[in-house]
Amino acid sequence: MAVDFNALAKDWDLDPEKVERAKVTAELIEKRATVTKETTALEYGCGTGQVSFFLQPKLKEITLADDSEGMLEVLRDKIKSAGVDNMKTLMADFSKDALPNEKYDLIYISMTLHHIIDADSVLRAFHSLLKPGGSLCIADFDKDDGSFHANHEGFEGHHGFERKELSDMLSKTGFKDAKFEECFKIMKEVDGKEREFPVFFVHCTRA
């Protein structure tokens, strides 16, 4: 049993901290990757599209993929309300579904990779979907002792990633020049004490 993101979708955007974290992530994507009106992008595990709405005015087109119909339903309503014509949704799980026919200049994934048990298969999918020289950007948890998700019923996945481990995974998949930096920190109470959980940002290039 995995986390039920369909049930969480309706209230997802009500948390201002999530919105602020999405803004910080979008700013790093814009700083490290090529983001222009000629850039075609894919956001995987997009949720309600928080990161992409910050990037939307600066990109040619964004495909927003997720395997939660509830999240995509909220996202489609947001796209319609915003009146934008360069965002489209895709219901997909790249660890098992057929991949889109398109090739992209930029792929980004924020706070999603740790939920994917077979992370290697998704990284391989990203490599297949990127044009040569295209950018992959990932924001996710640094490895922790399991405390962050200890009370998350149904959590299946990784308790963050060791940066060296993820760098090796990216290299083996065909990415190069992986550069890590701090993205933001999430504060959470664990066993009655406030704990800090750092999140990294990594940019790499399809070889």
GROMACS .gro file of N, CA and C in nm, residues 76-174:
model
  297
   76ARG      N    1  -0.551   2.005  -1.391
   76ARG     CA    2  -0.625   2.045  -1.511
   76ARG      C    3  -0.716   2.165  -1.483
   77ASP      N    4  -0.776   2.167  -1.365
   77ASP     CA    5  -0.859   2.282  -1.327
   77ASP      C    6  -0.774   2.408  -1.316
   78LYS      N    7  -0.653   2.395  -1.262
   78LYS     CA    8  -0.564   2.511  -1.248
   78LYS      C    9  -0.520   2.563  -1.385
   79ILE      N   10  -0.490   2.471  -1.477
   79ILE     CA   11  -0.449   2.512  -1.612
   79ILE      C   12  -0.563   2.586  -1.681
   80LYS      N   13  -0.684   2.532  -1.667
   80LYS     CA   14  -0.800   2.596  -1.729
   80LYS      C   15  -0.825   2.734  -1.669
   81SER      N   16  -0.816   2.744  -1.537
   81SER     CA   17  -0.840   2.873  -1.470
   81SER      C   18  -0.734   2.976  -1.508
   82ALA      N   19  -0.610   2.930  -1.527
   82ALA     CA   20  -0.502   3.022  -1.562
   82ALA      C   21  -0.507   3.063  -1.709
   83GLY      N   22  -0.577   2.985  -1.790
   83GLY     CA   23  -0.590   3.018  -1.931
   83GLY      C   24  -0.460   3.004  -2.009
   84VAL      N   25  -0.374   2.912  -1.967
   84VAL     CA   26  -0.246   2.894  -2.036
   84VAL      C   27  -0.259   2.782  -2.140
   85ASP      N   28  -0.182   2.794  -2.247
   85ASP     CA   29  -0.195   2.697  -2.356
   85ASP      C   30  -0.067   2.617  -2.381
   86ASN      N   31   0.029   2.627  -2.290
   86ASN     CA   32   0.155   2.553  -2.311
   86ASN      C   33   0.180   2.448  -2.203
   87MET      N   34   0.072   2.404  -2.137
   87MET     CA   35   0.083   2.299  -2.036
   87MET      C   36  -0.016   2.188  -2.069
   88LYS      N   37   0.032   2.063  -2.069
   88LYS     CA   38  -0.057   1.950  -2.093
   88LYS      C   39  -0.026   1.839  -1.992
   89THR      N   40  -0.128   1.764  -1.954
   89THR     CA   41  -0.112   1.661  -1.852
   89THR      C   42  -0.098   1.523  -1.915
   90LEU      N   43  -0.032   1.434  -1.841
   90LEU     CA   44  -0.012   1.297  -1.886
   90LEU      C   45  -0.022   1.204  -1.765
   91MET      N   46  -0.115   1.111  -1.770
   91MET     CA   47  -0.128   1.010  -1.665
   91MET      C   48  -0.029   0.898  -1.698
   92ALA      N   49   0.074   0.881  -1.614
   92ALA     CA   50   0.176   0.782  -1.649
   92ALA      C   51   0.260   0.745  -1.528
   93ASP      N   52   0.305   0.620  -1.529
   93ASP     CA   53   0.403   0.569  -1.434
   93ASP      C   54   0.518   0.515  -1.518
   94PHE      N   55   0.628   0.590  -1.526
   94PHE     CA   56   0.737   0.554  -1.617
   94PHE      C   57   0.811   0.427  -1.575
   95SER      N   58   0.785   0.377  -1.455
   95SER     CA   59   0.851   0.253  -1.415
   95SER      C   60   0.784   0.131  -1.478
   96LYS      N   61   0.664   0.152  -1.538
   96LYS     CA   62   0.597   0.037  -1.599
   96LYS      C   63   0.518   0.070  -1.725
   97ASP      N   64   0.484   0.197  -1.748
   97ASP     CA   65   0.404   0.233  -1.865
   97ASP      C   66   0.492   0.265  -1.985
   98ALA      N   67   0.431   0.260  -2.104
   98ALA     CA   68   0.501   0.302  -2.225
   98ALA      C   69   0.535   0.451  -2.215
   99LEU      N   70   0.649   0.487  -2.270
   99LEU     CA   71   0.694   0.626  -2.263
   99LEU      C   72   0.633   0.708  -2.375
  100PRO      N   73   0.621   0.839  -2.355
  100PRO     CA   74   0.570   0.926  -2.462
  100PRO      C   75   0.663   0.921  -2.583
  101ASN      N   76   0.612   0.963  -2.698
  101ASN     CA   77   0.694   0.966  -2.819
  101ASN      C   78   0.782   1.090  -2.827
  102GLU      N   79   0.749   1.192  -2.750
  102GLU     CA   80   0.824   1.316  -2.755
  102GLU      C   81   0.964   1.302  -2.696
  103LYS      N   82   1.051   1.395  -2.737
  103LYS     CA   83   1.183   1.413  -2.675
  103LYS      C   84   1.186   1.554  -2.617
  104TYR      N   85   1.252   1.569  -2.502
  104TYR     CA   86   1.248   1.695  -2.429
  104TYR      C   87   1.388   1.754  -2.412
  105ASP      N   88   1.391   1.887  -2.396
  105ASP     CA   89   1.515   1.958  -2.366
  105ASP      C   90   1.546   1.955  -2.217
  106LEU      N   91   1.442   1.943  -2.137
  106LEU     CA   92   1.454   1.955  -1.991
  106LEU      C   93   1.355   1.863  -1.922
  107ILE      N   94   1.402   1.789  -1.824
  107ILE     CA   95   1.315   1.709  -1.737
  107ILE      C   96   1.347   1.746  -1.593
  108TYR      N   97   1.243   1.764  -1.512
  108TYR     CA   98   1.266   1.790  -1.369
  108TYR      C   99   1.167   1.712  -1.285
  109ILE      N  100   1.214   1.677  -1.165
  109ILE     CA  101   1.136   1.595  -1.072
  109ILE      C  102   1.166   1.645  -0.932
  110SER      N  103   1.063   1.685  -0.860
  110SER     CA  104   1.082   1.747  -0.729
  110SER      C  105   1.009   1.669  -0.620
  111MET      N  106   1.083   1.622  -0.522
  111MET     CA  107   1.029   1.554  -0.405
  111MET      C  108   0.943   1.432  -0.442
  112THR      N  109   0.984   1.364  -0.547
  112THR     CA  110   0.910   1.248  -0.596
  112THR      C  111   0.995   1.123  -0.604
  113LEU      N  112   1.124   1.138  -0.637
  113LEU     CA  113   1.207   1.020  -0.662
  113LEU      C  114   1.211   0.927  -0.541
  114HIS      N  115   1.207   0.982  -0.420
  114HIS     CA  116   1.214   0.895  -0.302
  114HIS      C  117   1.090   0.808  -0.285
  115HIS      N  118   0.981   0.842  -0.354
  115HIS     CA  119   0.860   0.760  -0.349
  115HIS      C  120   0.865   0.643  -0.449
  116ILE      N  121   0.963   0.644  -0.539
  116ILE     CA  122   0.968   0.546  -0.647
  116ILE      C  123   1.063   0.432  -0.607
  117ILE      N  124   1.007   0.314  -0.587
  117ILE     CA  125   1.088   0.201  -0.541
  117ILE      C  126   1.197   0.168  -0.643
  118ASP      N  127   1.159   0.158  -0.770
  118ASP     CA  128   1.257   0.128  -0.875
  118ASP      C  129   1.303   0.259  -0.939
  119ALA      N  130   1.381   0.334  -0.864
  119ALA     CA  131   1.427   0.465  -0.912
  119ALA      C  132   1.512   0.452  -1.038
  120ASP      N  133   1.590   0.343  -1.048
  120ASP     CA  134   1.676   0.325  -1.165
  120ASP      C  135   1.595   0.322  -1.294
  121SER      N  136   1.480   0.255  -1.292
  121SER     CA  137   1.400   0.244  -1.414
  121SER      C  138   1.349   0.380  -1.460
  122VAL      N  139   1.317   0.465  -1.365
  122VAL     CA  140   1.268   0.599  -1.399
  122VAL      C  141   1.382   0.686  -1.452
  123LEU      N  142   1.500   0.673  -1.395
  123LEU     CA  143   1.615   0.747  -1.448
  123LEU      C  144   1.647   0.702  -1.590
  124ARG      N  145   1.633   0.574  -1.618
  124ARG     CA  146   1.654   0.525  -1.755
  124ARG      C  147   1.549   0.584  -1.849
  125ALA      N  148   1.427   0.594  -1.801
  125ALA     CA  149   1.321   0.655  -1.882
  125ALA      C  150   1.354   0.800  -1.913
  126PHE      N  151   1.402   0.873  -1.813
  126PHE     CA  152   1.439   1.013  -1.835
  126PHE      C  153   1.548   1.024  -1.941
  127HIS      N  154   1.646   0.933  -1.935
  127HIS     CA  155   1.755   0.935  -2.033
  127HIS      C  156   1.699   0.913  -2.173
  128SER      N  157   1.604   0.822  -2.187
  128SER     CA  158   1.543   0.794  -2.317
  128SER      C  159   1.464   0.913  -2.370
  129LEU      N  160   1.404   0.988  -2.279
  129LEU     CA  161   1.315   1.097  -2.318
  129LEU      C  162   1.387   1.230  -2.342
  130LEU      N  163   1.509   1.242  -2.295
  130LEU     CA  164   1.584   1.367  -2.313
  130LEU      C  165   1.658   1.368  -2.446
  131LYS      N  166   1.663   1.485  -2.507
  131LYS     CA  167   1.748   1.504  -2.624
  131LYS      C  168   1.894   1.502  -2.578
  132PRO      N  169   1.988   1.463  -2.665
  132PRO     CA  170   2.130   1.470  -2.628
  132PRO      C  171   2.167   1.611  -2.581
  133GLY      N  172   2.235   1.619  -2.468
  133GLY     CA  173   2.270   1.749  -2.413
  133GLY      C  174   2.161   1.810  -2.327
  134GLY      N  175   2.047   1.743  -2.318
  134GLY     CA  176   1.936   1.794  -2.238
  134GLY      C  177   1.965   1.785  -2.089
  135SER      N  178   1.889   1.859  -2.011
  135SER     CA  179   1.913   1.869  -1.866
  135SER      C  180   1.812   1.788  -1.786
  136LEU      N  181   1.863   1.724  -1.680
  136LEU     CA  182   1.778   1.661  -1.579
  136LEU      C  183   1.805   1.731  -1.447
  137CYS      N  184   1.698   1.774  -1.380
  137CYS     CA  185   1.709   1.838  -1.249
  137CYS      C  186   1.626   1.758  -1.148
  138ILE      N  187   1.686   1.731  -1.033
  138ILE     CA  188   1.620   1.654  -0.928
  138ILE      C  189   1.632   1.729  -0.796
  139ALA      N  190   1.521   1.744  -0.726
  139ALA     CA  191   1.523   1.793  -0.588
  139ALA      C  192   1.466   1.683  -0.499
  140ASP      N  193   1.541   1.645  -0.396
  140ASP     CA  194   1.492   1.539  -0.308
  140ASP      C  195   1.570   1.537  -0.176
  141PHE      N  196   1.524   1.452  -0.087
  141PHE     CA  197   1.583   1.444   0.046
  141PHE      C  198   1.724   1.386   0.045
  142ASP      N  199   1.812   1.446   0.124
  142ASP     CA  200   1.934   1.377   0.163
  142ASP      C  201   1.894   1.257   0.249
  143LYS      N  202   1.977   1.154   0.248
  143LYS     CA  203   1.949   1.031   0.323
  143LYS      C  204   1.927   1.061   0.472
  144ASP      N  205   1.820   1.003   0.529
  144ASP     CA  206   1.798   1.015   0.673
  144ASP      C  207   1.777   0.877   0.733
  145ASP      N  208   1.753   0.873   0.862
  145ASP     CA  209   1.742   0.744   0.932
  145ASP      C  210   1.601   0.685   0.928
  146GLY      N  211   1.516   0.741   0.844
  146GLY     CA  212   1.378   0.693   0.834
  146GLY      C  213   1.280   0.772   0.917
  147SER      N  214   1.330   0.873   0.989
  147SER     CA  215   1.244   0.949   1.080
  147SER      C  216   1.138   1.031   1.008
  148PHE      N  217   1.173   1.087   0.892
  148PHE     CA  218   1.078   1.178   0.827
  148PHE      C  219   0.948   1.107   0.792
  149HIS      N  220   0.959   0.986   0.738
  149HIS     CA  221   0.840   0.913   0.694
  149HIS      C  222   0.791   0.810   0.796
  150ALA      N  223   0.844   0.816   0.917
  150ALA     CA  224   0.810   0.713   1.017
  150ALA      C  225   0.661   0.704   1.044
  151ASN      N  226   0.592   0.817   1.039
  151ASN     CA  227   0.448   0.818   1.068
  151ASN      C  228   0.362   0.834   0.944
  152HIS      N  229   0.421   0.814   0.826
  152HIS     CA  230   0.346   0.824   0.701
  152HIS      C  231   0.291   0.687   0.667
  153GLU      N  232   0.165   0.667   0.694
  153GLU     CA  233   0.103   0.536   0.670
  153GLU      C  234   0.111   0.501   0.522
  154GLY      N  235   0.158   0.383   0.493
  154GLY     CA  236   0.164   0.336   0.356
  154GLY      C  237   0.287   0.380   0.279
  155PHE      N  238   0.382   0.448   0.346
  155PHE     CA  239   0.500   0.494   0.271
  155PHE      C  240   0.581   0.375   0.220
  156GLU      N  241   0.610   0.380   0.090
  156GLU     CA  242   0.698   0.283   0.028
  156GLU      C  243   0.799   0.362  -0.055
  157GLY      N  244   0.924   0.339  -0.033
  157GLY     CA  245   1.023   0.413  -0.110
  157GLY      C  246   1.155   0.422  -0.038
  158HIS      N  247   1.225   0.532  -0.061
  158HIS     CA  248   1.360   0.552  -0.009
  158HIS      C  249   1.357   0.661   0.098
  159HIS      N  250   1.439   0.646   0.199
  159HIS     CA  251   1.452   0.750   0.301
  159HIS      C  252   1.559   0.849   0.257
  160GLY      N  253   1.532   0.911   0.144
  160GLY     CA  254   1.629   1.002   0.084
  160GLY      C  255   1.739   0.927   0.012
  161PHE      N  256   1.840   1.002  -0.033
  161PHE     CA  257   1.949   0.944  -0.111
  161PHE      C  258   2.084   0.998  -0.063
  162GLU      N  259   2.181   0.909  -0.057
  162GLU     CA  260   2.320   0.953  -0.043
  162GLU      C  261   2.358   1.019  -0.176
  163ARG      N  262   2.421   1.134  -0.169
  163ARG     CA  263   2.453   1.206  -0.293
  163ARG      C  264   2.548   1.126  -0.382
  164LYS      N  265   2.647   1.063  -0.321
  164LYS     CA  266   2.741   0.982  -0.401
  164LYS      C  267   2.669   0.865  -0.467
  165GLU      N  268   2.577   0.803  -0.395
  165GLU     CA  269   2.500   0.691  -0.450
  165GLU      C  270   2.417   0.736  -0.569
  166LEU      N  271   2.348   0.849  -0.556
  166LEU     CA  272   2.265   0.898  -0.666
  166LEU      C  273   2.352   0.943  -0.783
  167SER      N  274   2.465   1.005  -0.753
  167SER     CA  275   2.557   1.046  -0.859
  167SER      C  276   2.604   0.925  -0.940
  168ASP      N  277   2.633   0.815  -0.872
  168ASP     CA  278   2.674   0.692  -0.941
  168ASP      C  279   2.560   0.636  -1.025
  169MET      N  280   2.438   0.640  -0.972
  169MET     CA  281   2.321   0.593  -1.046
  169MET      C  282   2.304   0.674  -1.175
  170LEU      N  283   2.319   0.805  -1.163
  170LEU     CA  284   2.304   0.892  -1.280
  170LEU      C  285   2.412   0.863  -1.384
  171SER      N  286   2.534   0.846  -1.337
  171SER     CA  287   2.645   0.819  -1.428
  171SER      C  288   2.626   0.687  -1.503
  172LYS      N  289   2.583   0.583  -1.431
  172LYS     CA  290   2.560   0.452  -1.493
  172LYS      C  291   2.446   0.456  -1.594
  173THR      N  292   2.353   0.549  -1.574
  173THR     CA  293   2.237   0.560  -1.663
  173THR      C  294   2.270   0.639  -1.789
  174GLY      N  295   2.382   0.712  -1.788
  174GLY     CA  296   2.421   0.787  -1.906
  174GLY      C  297   2.414   0.938  -1.890
   0.00000   0.00000   0.00000
